[in-house]
Tab-separated table of C-alpha atoms in Angstrom:
chain	number	residue	atom	x	y	z
A	6	UNK	CA	70.200	79.200	103.732
A	7	UNK	CA	69.944	79.061	107.366
A	8	UNK	CA	69.698	82.896	108.704
A	9	UNK	CA	72.628	83.686	111.445
A	10	UNK	CA	71.806	87.718	110.947
A	11	UNK	CA	69.334	89.142	112.876
A	12	UNK	CA	70.009	89.139	116.971
A	13	UNK	CA	67.749	92.114	117.937
A	14	UNK	CA	69.189	94.699	120.130
A	15	UNK	CA	70.426	92.863	123.392
A	16	UNK	CA	73.545	91.360	124.004
A	17	UNK	CA	75.056	88.444	122.307
A	18	UNK	CA	74.681	84.814	123.570
A	19	UNK	CA	77.827	84.121	125.689
A	20	UNK	CA	79.735	81.459	124.310
A	21	UNK	CA	80.221	78.079	126.788
A	22	UNK	CA	83.574	77.617	125.211
A	23	UNK	CA	86.395	77.918	127.912
A	24	UNK	CA	88.473	79.813	125.912
A	25	UNK	CA	86.435	82.731	126.005
A	26	UNK	CA	86.551	83.205	129.271
A	27	UNK	CA	90.874	84.386	129.165
A	28	UNK	CA	91.230	87.850	128.243
A	29	UNK	CA	93.762	87.933	125.065
A	30	UNK	CA	95.600	91.205	124.427
A	31	UNK	CA	94.473	92.633	121.380
A	32	UNK	CA	97.757	92.678	119.806
A	33	UNK	CA	98.171	88.915	119.782
A	34	UNK	CA	94.440	87.964	119.238
A	35	UNK	CA	92.068	88.822	116.262
A	36	UNK	CA	88.896	88.688	118.370
A	37	UNK	CA	89.678	90.755	121.111
A	38	UNK	CA	91.254	92.985	118.483
A	39	UNK	CA	88.093	92.981	116.469
A	40	UNK	CA	85.942	93.290	119.891
A	41	UNK	CA	87.875	96.846	120.599
A	42	UNK	CA	87.754	97.911	117.028
A	43	UNK	CA	83.691	97.307	117.828
A	44	UNK	CA	83.804	99.691	120.606
A	45	UNK	CA	86.118	102.151	118.935
A	46	UNK	CA	83.101	102.342	115.968
A	47	UNK	CA	80.311	102.940	118.648
A	48	UNK	CA	82.255	105.431	120.365
A	49	UNK	CA	82.716	107.489	116.888
A	50	UNK	CA	79.432	107.197	116.008
A	51	UNK	CA	78.677	109.007	119.173
A	52	UNK	CA	81.035	111.346	118.432
A	53	UNK	CA	79.416	111.931	115.349
A	54	UNK	CA	75.959	112.446	116.575
A	55	UNK	CA	77.474	114.878	119.514
A	56	UNK	CA	79.394	117.369	117.357
A	57	UNK	CA	78.635	119.853	114.536
A	58	UNK	CA	80.086	121.570	111.800
A	59	UNK	CA	83.845	120.895	111.278
A	60	UNK	CA	84.263	118.714	114.306
A	61	UNK	CA	81.283	116.222	113.171
A	62	UNK	CA	83.054	116.498	109.684
A	63	UNK	CA	86.110	115.449	110.950
A	64	UNK	CA	84.499	112.798	113.216
A	65	UNK	CA	82.670	111.556	110.436
A	66	UNK	CA	85.793	110.963	108.037
A	67	UNK	CA	87.174	109.161	110.717
A	68	UNK	CA	84.404	106.857	111.231
A	69	UNK	CA	84.133	106.325	107.429
A	70	UNK	CA	87.609	105.122	107.154
A	71	UNK	CA	87.279	102.891	110.541
A	72	UNK	CA	84.311	101.154	109.040
A	73	UNK	CA	86.312	100.934	105.439
A	74	UNK	CA	89.028	99.129	107.630
A	75	UNK	CA	87.510	97.017	109.618
A	76	UNK	CA	85.255	95.253	107.371
A	77	UNK	CA	88.339	94.964	104.435
A	78	UNK	CA	90.055	92.960	107.097
A	79	UNK	CA	87.257	90.994	108.141
A	80	UNK	CA	86.609	90.198	104.755
A	81	UNK	CA	90.322	89.552	103.724
A	82	UNK	CA	91.053	87.929	107.410
A	83	UNK	CA	88.147	86.457	109.254
A	84	UNK	CA	85.765	85.381	106.772
A	85	UNK	CA	87.928	83.312	104.460
A	86	UNK	CA	89.343	81.317	107.482
A	87	UNK	CA	85.947	81.060	109.314
A	88	UNK	CA	84.220	80.156	105.631
A	89	UNK	CA	86.910	77.119	105.482
A	90	UNK	CA	87.466	75.952	109.138
A	91	UNK	CA	84.086	76.656	110.819
A	92	UNK	CA	81.117	74.392	111.026
A	93	UNK	CA	78.269	75.821	109.029
A	94	UNK	CA	80.878	78.447	107.981
A	95	UNK	CA	79.662	78.688	104.340
A	96	UNK	CA	76.470	80.485	105.926
A	97	UNK	CA	77.832	82.251	108.557
A	98	UNK	CA	80.073	84.175	106.141
A	99	UNK	CA	77.006	84.626	103.753
A	100	UNK	CA	74.956	86.167	106.367
A	101	UNK	CA	77.793	88.551	107.369
A	102	UNK	CA	78.649	89.679	104.104
A	103	UNK	CA	74.903	90.310	103.006
A	104	UNK	CA	74.735	92.446	106.251
A	105	UNK	CA	77.983	94.322	105.105
A	106	UNK	CA	76.491	95.061	101.894
A	107	UNK	CA	73.312	96.812	103.079
A	108	UNK	CA	76.085	98.712	105.720
A	109	UNK	CA	78.045	99.773	103.011
A	110	UNK	CA	75.648	100.895	100.512
A	111	UNK	CA	73.723	102.894	103.518
A	112	UNK	CA	77.873	104.607	104.279
A	113	UNK	CA	78.267	105.153	100.580
A	114	UNK	CA	75.011	107.398	100.473
A	115	UNK	CA	76.134	109.116	103.746
A	116	UNK	CA	79.336	109.597	102.295
A	117	UNK	CA	78.314	111.747	99.537
A	118	UNK	CA	75.945	114.205	101.991
A	119	UNK	CA	76.983	117.396	103.826
A	120	UNK	CA	76.942	116.428	107.300
A	121	UNK	CA	74.707	119.512	108.144
A	122	UNK	CA	72.158	118.053	105.830
A	123	UNK	CA	68.820	117.780	107.813
A	124	UNK	CA	68.480	113.692	106.599
A	125	UNK	CA	72.143	113.152	107.345
A	126	UNK	CA	71.575	112.732	111.415
A	127	UNK	CA	68.561	110.234	110.833
A	128	UNK	CA	70.363	108.393	108.204
A	129	UNK	CA	73.334	108.322	110.415
A	130	UNK	CA	71.307	106.789	113.441
A	131	UNK	CA	69.993	104.083	110.841
A	132	UNK	CA	73.394	102.754	110.180
A	133	UNK	CA	74.344	102.617	113.313
A	134	UNK	CA	71.408	100.567	114.186
A	135	UNK	CA	72.405	98.367	110.931
A	136	UNK	CA	76.581	98.546	112.098
A	137	UNK	CA	75.597	97.918	115.680
A	138	UNK	CA	73.245	94.359	114.897
A	139	UNK	CA	76.185	93.476	112.524
A	140	UNK	CA	78.476	93.712	114.962
A	141	UNK	CA	76.572	91.625	117.391
A	142	UNK	CA	76.175	88.988	114.860
A	143	UNK	CA	79.775	88.540	114.076
A	144	UNK	CA	80.475	88.223	117.855
A	145	UNK	CA	77.861	85.930	118.412
A	146	UNK	CA	78.097	83.539	115.569
A	147	UNK	CA	81.890	84.253	113.899
A	148	UNK	CA	83.781	85.337	116.712
A	149	UNK	CA	82.689	82.477	118.667
A	150	UNK	CA	83.635	80.090	116.345
A	151	UNK	CA	86.967	81.546	116.271
A	152	UNK	CA	87.010	80.965	119.692
A	153	UNK	CA	85.946	77.092	119.358
A	154	UNK	CA	88.945	76.559	116.613
A	155	UNK	CA	91.274	77.044	119.376
A	156	UNK	CA	94.042	77.888	117.243
A	157	UNK	CA	96.542	80.861	119.151
A	158	UNK	CA	99.069	81.110	116.724
A	159	UNK	CA	96.265	81.615	113.902
A	160	UNK	CA	94.405	84.238	116.041
A	161	UNK	CA	97.875	86.077	116.307
A	162	UNK	CA	98.893	86.070	112.578
A	163	UNK	CA	95.405	87.306	111.972
A	164	UNK	CA	95.705	89.893	114.290
A	165	UNK	CA	98.920	91.371	112.806
A	166	UNK	CA	97.298	91.636	109.283
A	167	UNK	CA	94.404	93.490	110.959
A	168	UNK	CA	96.795	96.060	112.775
A	169	UNK	CA	98.503	96.733	109.675
A	170	UNK	CA	94.920	97.882	108.035
A	171	UNK	CA	94.019	99.666	111.067
A	172	UNK	CA	97.483	101.491	110.769
A	173	UNK	CA	95.974	103.600	108.188
A	174	UNK	CA	92.893	104.692	109.462
A	175	UNK	CA	93.669	106.019	113.192
A	176	UNK	CA	90.408	106.828	115.646
A	177	UNK	CA	91.838	110.171	116.595
A	178	UNK	CA	94.136	112.718	114.453
A	179	UNK	CA	97.856	112.261	114.778
A	180	UNK	CA	99.089	115.196	116.979
A	181	UNK	CA	100.129	118.411	115.188
A	182	UNK	CA	98.599	117.213	111.871
A	183	UNK	CA	95.642	118.958	110.492
A	184	UNK	CA	92.817	116.439	109.576
A	185	UNK	CA	92.122	118.085	106.680
A	186	UNK	CA	95.616	117.100	105.187
A	187	UNK	CA	95.353	113.669	106.857
A	188	UNK	CA	92.065	113.209	104.661
A	189	UNK	CA	93.469	114.521	101.731
A	190	UNK	CA	96.242	111.546	101.634
A	191	UNK	CA	93.964	109.107	102.812
A	192	UNK	CA	91.413	110.060	99.685
A	193	UNK	CA	88.131	108.954	99.646
A	194	UNK	CA	86.499	105.205	100.970
A	195	UNK	CA	87.344	103.445	97.898
A	196	UNK	CA	91.144	104.537	98.179
A	197	UNK	CA	90.986	103.468	102.167
A	198	UNK	CA	89.776	100.143	101.403
A	199	UNK	CA	92.301	99.640	98.594
A	200	UNK	CA	95.263	100.506	101.012
A	201	UNK	CA	93.340	97.966	103.732
A	202	UNK	CA	93.176	95.210	101.619
A	203	UNK	CA	97.056	96.167	100.121
A	204	UNK	CA	98.191	96.308	103.839
A	205	UNK	CA	96.406	93.211	104.878
A	206	UNK	CA	97.440	91.045	102.038
A	207	UNK	CA	100.905	91.894	102.503
A	208	UNK	CA	101.081	91.212	106.505
A	209	UNK	CA	99.362	87.753	105.337
A	210	UNK	CA	101.964	86.885	102.704
A	211	UNK	CA	104.939	87.788	105.894
A	212	UNK	CA	103.267	85.247	108.037
A	213	UNK	CA	102.064	82.548	105.138
């Protein structure tokens, strides 16, 4: 299998597709939406690293939810379309799934730890490296393929499905809602994944 995974620490190679030069809105374009989520994930990693105690626990719960929703939405929305429609789609998706599996295993291990544990932060930093490399690989190999396919209607429908999942994992607590109560409603990571998958599939059915 041709590897598309390792992209190093530098920025993704820009696509030569003229369609990539436009600036679509996240509400109507799945690539713009997922790119915005990459930024949110990066900011949440910053928040976890720079906080302590209950603030770190709260930030980490929001990071777990965001990662769970983001990856689930990609698996349900982006990967199947790229695999079906893009040149070399099978290999591109296989590489992304392998990266996601590694990150999920690391995230699951962290999810069972106390954020004040001495090994928590080093493991979080290792996870951050993997997640950000994965994000750059997605942008370089998968999102660029979506741009080349140049199907605004499909990208808009995919964005609606991703936003349906995103709604269950806000990156900031709702005003007046205690974080502990929100966490209790959302439950563990597996429950978030299940809810995200259901939300995505219902949204796709409406546009199908």
